[in-house]
Amino acid sequence: RGAPQQPRIFRLMPDLIEWPRAWWGVVTADFYLMPKSQRSSSPWTMRQNVYGPHVQYWQCSLAFPALTDAALASREAVVESLGGASGLLRMGHPFRLQPMFNDDVTQTVVSWSDNTFFDDGSGWTGGTLPPVIHVTTTADRGARSVVVGGLPVSTARALRRGDLVEFRVNGIADNSPRLHRITRDASTNSAGEVRIAINPPLRKALAAGDTVVLDYPMTTFRLTGDDQGFASRNAGWNGSFKLDLIEALI
């Protein structure tokens, strides 16, 4: 039935589990911000009055490739430990793993500060954006832009429209949903800082020094229902697996 996979399962809080990166490979992913507005219409003119959006939240549907029985069982065990829609699951967009800037640069091999490399001759990867940066200026709840630093200096379009970022207060991932999409290209100044426009607005306030995650940004989801996360097996014990998730707003 295939050898079981044993990635590390991160239980960050009693009811919060992080989906292992080794399991992020999917066949398809519908991952989007769902707006919720209020509307009314005139019964005589049929004119539409729309107010909002009052809220926007991440929603996703993830379809995984055909898996062996052992691989399916491992995933089922993690989902079952959530206890249905009551549990919280940290997950990100499986096709938006890094900023788009990294797709356009030529990666280089960088040595240690004393110009030496690892024993096998390899070195650090250079040329790409750092995996994490930081907030430089306090931002209030509801803010639609944040000033960040720690990026390469004087770089055009370092962060780009469509990039995803995750904010972590004091660098710690918790159960608060903090995934945002950058809505405008952003070029850094001579200090490696830039103001990024984001959507949705900040769920909670941020302080200078809080972490901004660029690689594998995530948010906190719930299963859309208690009937989610069950695998379907065939006679050969292989099967399919799907997750439908909705952001766990607080």
Short mmCIF file of the C-alpha atoms (twelve columns), coordinates in Angstrom:
data_MODEL
# 
_entry.id   MODEL 
# 
loop_
_atom_site.group_PDB 
_atom_site.id 
_atom_site.type_symbol 
_atom_site.label_atom_id 
_atom_site.label_alt_id 
_atom_site.label_comp_id 
_atom_site.label_asym_id 
_atom_site.label_seq_id 
_atom_site.Cartn_x 
_atom_site.Cartn_y 
_atom_site.Cartn_z 
_atom_site.pdbx_PDB_model_num 
ATOM 1   C CA . ARG A 1   0.000   0.000  0.000   1 
ATOM 2   C CA . GLY A 2   3.038   2.283  -0.073  1 
ATOM 3   C CA . ALA A 3   5.406   3.446  2.635   1 
ATOM 4   C CA . PRO A 4   3.894   5.984  5.035   1 
ATOM 5   C CA . GLN A 5   5.113   9.559  4.854   1 
ATOM 6   C CA . GLN A 6   6.207   11.076 8.125   1 
ATOM 7   C CA . PRO A 7   6.441   14.860 7.850   1 
ATOM 8   C CA . ARG A 8   6.563   16.811 11.053  1 
ATOM 9   C CA . ILE A 9   3.141   17.967 12.222  1 
ATOM 10  C CA . PHE A 10  3.223   21.348 13.967  1 
ATOM 11  C CA . ARG A 11  0.579   21.773 16.649  1 
ATOM 12  C CA . LEU A 12  1.065   25.444 17.467  1 
ATOM 13  C CA . MET A 13  -1.811  25.632 19.938  1 
ATOM 14  C CA . PRO A 14  -4.233  23.012 21.324  1 
ATOM 15  C CA . ASP A 15  -6.713  23.657 18.483  1 
ATOM 16  C CA . LEU A 16  -4.271  24.927 15.819  1 
ATOM 17  C CA . ILE A 17  -2.335  22.672 13.418  1 
ATOM 18  C CA . GLU A 18  -0.029  23.676 10.576  1 
ATOM 19  C CA . TRP A 19  -0.442  21.640 7.390   1 
ATOM 20  C CA . PRO A 20  3.023   20.166 6.587   1 
ATOM 21  C CA . ARG A 21  4.832   21.723 3.630   1 
ATOM 22  C CA . ALA A 22  5.612   18.243 2.331   1 
ATOM 23  C CA . TRP A 23  1.867   17.907 1.691   1 
ATOM 24  C CA . TRP A 24  1.369   21.207 -0.161  1 
ATOM 25  C CA . GLY A 25  1.538   19.578 -3.609  1 
ATOM 26  C CA . VAL A 26  -1.898  19.779 -5.203  1 
ATOM 27  C CA . VAL A 27  -3.424  19.193 -8.635  1 
ATOM 28  C CA . THR A 28  -5.671  22.244 -8.525  1 
ATOM 29  C CA . ALA A 29  -6.160  25.110 -6.092  1 
ATOM 30  C CA . ASP A 30  -8.998  27.645 -6.009  1 
ATOM 31  C CA . PHE A 31  -7.640  30.237 -3.578  1 
ATOM 32  C CA . TYR A 32  -9.309  33.647 -3.443  1 
ATOM 33  C CA . LEU A 33  -10.648 36.507 -1.342  1 
ATOM 34  C CA . MET A 34  -14.409 36.222 -0.980  1 
ATOM 35  C CA . PRO A 35  -16.205 39.563 -0.432  1 
ATOM 36  C CA . LYS A 36  -19.455 39.854 1.471   1 
ATOM 37  C CA . SER A 37  -21.636 42.871 0.751   1 
ATOM 38  C CA . GLN A 38  -25.158 43.944 1.619   1 
ATOM 39  C CA . ARG A 39  -27.561 44.719 -1.222  1 
ATOM 40  C CA . SER A 40  -31.114 45.801 -1.711  1 
ATOM 41  C CA . SER A 41  -33.224 46.536 -4.780  1 
ATOM 42  C CA . SER A 42  -36.159 48.756 -5.496  1 
ATOM 43  C CA . PRO A 43  -39.312 46.721 -6.228  1 
ATOM 44  C CA . TRP A 44  -40.377 49.367 -8.770  1 
ATOM 45  C CA . THR A 45  -37.186 50.427 -10.603 1 
ATOM 46  C CA . MET A 46  -35.102 47.299 -9.815  1 
ATOM 47  C CA . ARG A 47  -32.210 49.630 -9.005  1 
ATOM 48  C CA . GLN A 48  -29.520 47.814 -7.042  1 
ATOM 49  C CA . ASN A 49  -28.032 49.379 -3.916  1 
ATOM 50  C CA . VAL A 50  -24.853 47.652 -2.809  1 
ATOM 51  C CA . TYR A 51  -23.051 48.431 0.439   1 
ATOM 52  C CA . GLY A 52  -19.657 47.023 1.243   1 
ATOM 53  C CA . PRO A 53  -17.771 44.839 1.056   1 
ATOM 54  C CA . HIS A 54  -18.287 44.580 4.782   1 
ATOM 55  C CA . VAL A 55  -15.713 41.831 5.011   1 
ATOM 56  C CA . GLN A 56  -13.341 39.866 2.805   1 
ATOM 57  C CA . TYR A 57  -12.041 36.466 3.758   1 
ATOM 58  C CA . TRP A 58  -9.833  33.825 2.164   1 
ATOM 59  C CA . GLN A 59  -11.483 30.701 0.858   1 
ATOM 60  C CA . CYS A 60  -9.846  27.777 -0.894  1 
ATOM 61  C CA . SER A 61  -10.571 24.390 -2.408  1 
ATOM 62  C CA . LEU A 62  -7.539  22.117 -2.724  1 
ATOM 63  C CA . ALA A 63  -7.543  18.913 -4.794  1 
ATOM 64  C CA . PHE A 64  -4.621  16.590 -4.123  1 
ATOM 65  C CA . PRO A 65  -3.109  14.076 -6.560  1 
ATOM 66  C CA . ALA A 66  -3.801  10.341 -6.363  1 
ATOM 67  C CA . LEU A 67  -2.259  9.037  -3.140  1 
ATOM 68  C CA . THR A 68  -1.451  5.656  -1.640  1 
ATOM 69  C CA . ASP A 69  -3.430  4.294  1.263   1 
ATOM 70  C CA . ALA A 70  -0.673  5.178  3.729   1 
ATOM 71  C CA . ALA A 71  -0.446  8.756  2.463   1 
ATOM 72  C CA . LEU A 72  -4.216  9.113  2.637   1 
ATOM 73  C CA . ALA A 73  -4.334  7.707  6.158   1 
ATOM 74  C CA . SER A 74  -1.727  10.216 7.356   1 
ATOM 75  C CA . ARG A 75  -3.715  13.126 6.003   1 
ATOM 76  C CA . GLU A 76  -6.983  11.764 7.351   1 
ATOM 77  C CA . ALA A 77  -5.435  11.518 10.822  1 
ATOM 78  C CA . VAL A 78  -4.426  15.191 10.767  1 
ATOM 79  C CA . VAL A 79  -7.844  16.333 9.567   1 
ATOM 80  C CA . GLU A 80  -9.616  14.144 12.119  1 
ATOM 81  C CA . SER A 81  -7.532  15.692 14.892  1 
ATOM 82  C CA . LEU A 82  -9.131  19.055 14.044  1 
ATOM 83  C CA . GLY A 83  -12.471 17.744 15.252  1 
ATOM 84  C CA . GLY A 84  -14.356 19.085 12.256  1 
ATOM 85  C CA . ALA A 85  -14.953 22.794 11.700  1 
ATOM 86  C CA . SER A 86  -14.108 23.597 15.322  1 
ATOM 87  C CA . GLY A 87  -10.353 23.126 14.780  1 
ATOM 88  C CA . LEU A 88  -7.967  25.563 13.130  1 
ATOM 89  C CA . LEU A 89  -5.575  24.732 10.287  1 
ATOM 90  C CA . ARG A 90  -2.732  26.932 9.033   1 
ATOM 91  C CA . MET A 91  -2.261  26.705 5.278   1 
ATOM 92  C CA . GLY A 92  -1.149  28.921 2.401   1 
ATOM 93  C CA . HIS A 93  -1.584  29.201 -1.342  1 
ATOM 94  C CA . PRO A 94  0.226   26.124 -2.748  1 
ATOM 95  C CA . PHE A 95  1.185   28.008 -5.949  1 
ATOM 96  C CA . ARG A 96  2.220   31.307 -4.306  1 
ATOM 97  C CA . LEU A 97  5.193   30.156 -2.268  1 
ATOM 98  C CA . GLN A 98  7.522   33.142 -2.802  1 
ATOM 99  C CA . PRO A 99  7.376   36.718 -4.133  1 
ATOM 100 C CA . MET A 100 7.281   37.013 -7.919  1 
ATOM 101 C CA . PHE A 101 10.554  38.971 -7.825  1 
ATOM 102 C CA . ASN A 102 12.350  35.679 -7.173  1 
ATOM 103 C CA . ASP A 103 11.068  34.246 -10.461 1 
ATOM 104 C CA . ASP A 104 12.870  36.935 -12.462 1 
ATOM 105 C CA . VAL A 105 16.293  37.056 -10.808 1 
ATOM 106 C CA . THR A 106 19.335  34.887 -11.409 1 
ATOM 107 C CA . GLN A 107 20.175  33.078 -8.196  1 
ATOM 108 C CA . THR A 108 23.813  33.233 -7.129  1 
ATOM 109 C CA . VAL A 109 25.927  31.208 -4.702  1 
ATOM 110 C CA . VAL A 110 27.108  33.286 -1.756  1 
ATOM 111 C CA . SER A 111 29.949  32.316 0.611   1 
ATOM 112 C CA . TRP A 112 30.306  32.842 4.335   1 
ATOM 113 C CA . SER A 113 31.718  36.200 5.491   1 
ATOM 114 C CA . ASP A 114 35.267  34.744 5.398   1 
ATOM 115 C CA . ASN A 115 34.794  33.780 1.725   1 
ATOM 116 C CA . THR A 116 34.592  30.055 2.489   1 
ATOM 117 C CA . PHE A 117 31.848  27.643 1.425   1 
ATOM 118 C CA . PHE A 118 30.315  24.485 2.823   1 
ATOM 119 C CA . ASP A 119 32.422  21.306 2.761   1 
ATOM 120 C CA . ASP A 120 30.741  20.125 -0.438  1 
ATOM 121 C CA . GLY A 121 31.532  23.405 -2.182  1 
ATOM 122 C CA . SER A 122 27.980  24.757 -2.009  1 
ATOM 123 C CA . GLY A 123 27.029  28.088 -0.474  1 
ATOM 124 C CA . TRP A 124 24.086  30.245 0.450   1 
ATOM 125 C CA . THR A 125 21.558  31.229 -2.196  1 
ATOM 126 C CA . GLY A 126 21.791  34.888 -3.180  1 
ATOM 127 C CA . GLY A 127 19.917  37.243 -5.462  1 
ATOM 128 C CA . THR A 128 16.432  36.454 -4.134  1 
ATOM 129 C CA . LEU A 129 14.439  38.352 -1.535  1 
ATOM 130 C CA . PRO A 130 14.870  37.288 2.103   1 
ATOM 131 C CA . PRO A 131 12.242  34.823 3.351   1 
ATOM 132 C CA . VAL A 132 11.186  37.210 6.133   1 
ATOM 133 C CA . ILE A 133 11.371  40.982 6.558   1 
ATOM 134 C CA . HIS A 134 9.906   43.306 9.209   1 
ATOM 135 C CA . VAL A 135 7.405   46.064 9.886   1 
ATOM 136 C CA . THR A 136 9.101   49.446 10.371  1 
ATOM 137 C CA . THR A 137 6.169   51.659 11.424  1 
ATOM 138 C CA . THR A 138 3.154   50.959 13.624  1 
ATOM 139 C CA . ALA A 139 -0.027  50.230 11.639  1 
ATOM 140 C CA . ASP A 140 -3.536  50.316 13.089  1 
ATOM 141 C CA . ARG A 141 -6.257  47.740 12.649  1 
ATOM 142 C CA . GLY A 142 -8.055  48.451 9.383   1 
ATOM 143 C CA . ALA A 143 -4.979  49.965 7.703   1 
ATOM 144 C CA . ARG A 144 -4.675  49.350 3.982   1 
ATOM 145 C CA . SER A 145 -0.919  49.891 3.791   1 
ATOM 146 C CA . VAL A 146 2.115   48.991 5.892   1 
ATOM 147 C CA . VAL A 147 5.728   50.199 5.799   1 
ATOM 148 C CA . VAL A 148 8.167   47.289 5.723   1 
ATOM 149 C CA . GLY A 149 11.965  47.020 5.719   1 
ATOM 150 C CA . GLY A 150 14.735  44.497 5.362   1 
ATOM 151 C CA . LEU A 151 14.557  44.349 1.552   1 
ATOM 152 C CA . PRO A 152 17.356  45.013 -0.981  1 
ATOM 153 C CA . VAL A 153 18.004  48.744 -1.272  1 
ATOM 154 C CA . SER A 154 16.839  50.880 -4.206  1 
ATOM 155 C CA . THR A 155 15.191  47.935 -5.975  1 
ATOM 156 C CA . ALA A 156 12.444  48.452 -8.516  1 
ATOM 157 C CA . ARG A 157 9.327   46.340 -8.023  1 
ATOM 158 C CA . ALA A 158 10.823  44.373 -5.145  1 
ATOM 159 C CA . LEU A 159 7.301   43.432 -4.088  1 
ATOM 160 C CA . ARG A 160 4.638   43.186 -6.767  1 
ATOM 161 C CA . ARG A 161 0.929   43.346 -7.284  1 
ATOM 162 C CA . GLY A 162 -0.387  39.882 -6.507  1 
ATOM 163 C CA . ASP A 163 2.332   38.855 -4.021  1 
ATOM 164 C CA . LEU A 164 1.111   37.380 -0.743  1 
ATOM 165 C CA . VAL A 165 2.504   38.356 2.666   1 
ATOM 166 C CA . GLU A 166 1.784   37.155 6.176   1 
ATOM 167 C CA . PHE A 167 2.237   39.287 9.291   1 
ATOM 168 C CA . ARG A 168 3.300   37.728 12.597  1 
ATOM 169 C CA . VAL A 169 3.211   39.703 15.820  1 
ATOM 170 C CA . ASN A 170 6.566   39.324 17.607  1 
ATOM 171 C CA . GLY A 171 7.486   36.793 14.918  1 
ATOM 172 C CA . ILE A 172 5.080   34.179 16.298  1 
ATOM 173 C CA . ALA A 173 2.384   32.407 14.288  1 
ATOM 174 C CA . ASP A 174 -0.885  32.271 16.212  1 
ATOM 175 C CA . ASN A 175 -4.554  31.664 15.457  1 
ATOM 176 C CA . SER A 176 -5.145  35.158 14.036  1 
ATOM 177 C CA . PRO A 177 -5.619  35.284 10.232  1 
ATOM 178 C CA . ARG A 178 -3.038  37.682 8.783   1 
ATOM 179 C CA . LEU A 179 -2.626  36.813 5.093   1 
ATOM 180 C CA . HIS A 180 -2.777  39.766 2.672   1 
ATOM 181 C CA . ARG A 181 -2.343  40.365 -1.039  1 
ATOM 182 C CA . ILE A 182 -0.210  43.260 -2.262  1 
ATOM 183 C CA . THR A 183 -2.281  45.437 -4.598  1 
ATOM 184 C CA . ARG A 184 0.401   47.691 -6.144  1 
ATOM 185 C CA . ASP A 185 4.005   47.250 -7.257  1 
ATOM 186 C CA . ALA A 186 6.402   48.567 -4.608  1 
ATOM 187 C CA . SER A 187 10.010  49.756 -5.094  1 
ATOM 188 C CA . THR A 188 12.356  50.133 -2.135  1 
ATOM 189 C CA . ASN A 189 14.258  53.253 -1.086  1 
ATOM 190 C CA . SER A 190 17.932  53.595 -0.180  1 
ATOM 191 C CA . ALA A 191 17.212  52.027 3.224   1 
ATOM 192 C CA . GLY A 192 15.504  48.943 1.806   1 
ATOM 193 C CA . GLU A 193 12.091  50.130 2.989   1 
ATOM 194 C CA . VAL A 194 8.780   50.529 1.146   1 
ATOM 195 C CA . ARG A 195 5.109   51.098 1.879   1 
ATOM 196 C CA . ILE A 196 3.013   48.215 0.573   1 
ATOM 197 C CA . ALA A 197 -0.691  48.499 -0.217  1 
ATOM 198 C CA . ILE A 198 -2.595  45.432 0.968   1 
ATOM 199 C CA . ASN A 199 -5.970  43.749 0.785   1 
ATOM 200 C CA . PRO A 200 -7.850  42.899 2.939   1 
ATOM 201 C CA . PRO A 201 -7.246  45.663 5.519   1 
ATOM 202 C CA . LEU A 202 -5.280  44.667 8.602   1 
ATOM 203 C CA . ARG A 203 -7.243  42.363 10.891  1 
ATOM 204 C CA . LYS A 204 -5.209  43.539 13.904  1 
ATOM 205 C CA . ALA A 205 -2.708  46.300 14.631  1 
ATOM 206 C CA . LEU A 206 1.004   45.824 13.963  1 
ATOM 207 C CA . ALA A 207 4.030   47.267 15.758  1 
ATOM 208 C CA . ALA A 208 7.488   48.129 14.491  1 
ATOM 209 C CA . GLY A 209 9.593   44.963 14.477  1 
ATOM 210 C CA . ASP A 210 6.756   42.547 13.785  1 
ATOM 211 C CA . THR A 211 7.618   39.916 11.172  1 
ATOM 212 C CA . VAL A 212 6.516   39.929 7.545   1 
ATOM 213 C CA . VAL A 213 6.684   36.452 5.974   1 
ATOM 214 C CA . LEU A 214 7.439   36.341 2.240   1 
ATOM 215 C CA . ASP A 215 8.172   32.626 1.777   1 
ATOM 216 C CA . TYR A 216 5.266   30.239 2.418   1 
ATOM 217 C CA . PRO A 217 2.881   32.873 3.816   1 
ATOM 218 C CA . MET A 218 -0.118  31.305 5.517   1 
ATOM 219 C CA . THR A 219 -3.353  32.098 7.259   1 
ATOM 220 C CA . THR A 220 -5.670  30.299 9.651   1 
ATOM 221 C CA . PHE A 221 -8.536  28.286 8.188   1 
ATOM 222 C CA . ARG A 222 -11.416 26.151 9.319   1 
ATOM 223 C CA . LEU A 223 -12.956 23.287 7.403   1 
ATOM 224 C CA . THR A 224 -16.071 24.535 5.628   1 
ATOM 225 C CA . GLY A 225 -18.020 21.780 7.365   1 
ATOM 226 C CA . ASP A 226 -17.701 18.750 9.592   1 
ATOM 227 C CA . ASP A 227 -17.962 16.509 6.528   1 
ATOM 228 C CA . GLN A 228 -14.695 17.751 4.991   1 
ATOM 229 C CA . GLY A 229 -11.345 15.977 4.686   1 
ATOM 230 C CA . PHE A 230 -12.460 12.392 4.036   1 
ATOM 231 C CA . ALA A 231 -10.526 10.374 1.460   1 
ATOM 232 C CA . SER A 232 -12.098 8.296  -1.302  1 
ATOM 233 C CA . ARG A 233 -10.323 4.984  -2.001  1 
ATOM 234 C CA . ASN A 234 -10.606 2.555  -4.892  1 
ATOM 235 C CA . ALA A 235 -10.166 -1.228 -4.937  1 
ATOM 236 C CA . GLY A 236 -6.390  -0.826 -5.295  1 
ATOM 237 C CA . TRP A 237 -6.259  1.178  -2.075  1 
ATOM 238 C CA . ASN A 238 -5.205  4.322  -3.899  1 
ATOM 239 C CA . GLY A 239 -7.470  7.292  -3.644  1 
ATOM 240 C CA . SER A 240 -8.182  11.011 -3.778  1 
ATOM 241 C CA . PHE A 241 -8.311  13.709 -1.161  1 
ATOM 242 C CA . LYS A 242 -9.761  17.215 -1.112  1 
ATOM 243 C CA . LEU A 243 -9.941  20.064 1.368   1 
ATOM 244 C CA . ASP A 244 -12.408 22.954 1.344   1 
ATOM 245 C CA . LEU A 245 -11.353 25.684 3.744   1 
ATOM 246 C CA . ILE A 246 -12.619 29.073 4.903   1 
ATOM 247 C CA . GLU A 247 -10.576 31.673 6.773   1 
ATOM 248 C CA . ALA A 248 -11.161 31.647 10.517  1 
ATOM 249 C CA . LEU A 249 -11.933 35.304 11.183  1 
ATOM 250 C CA . ILE A 250 -11.746 36.425 14.789  1 
# 
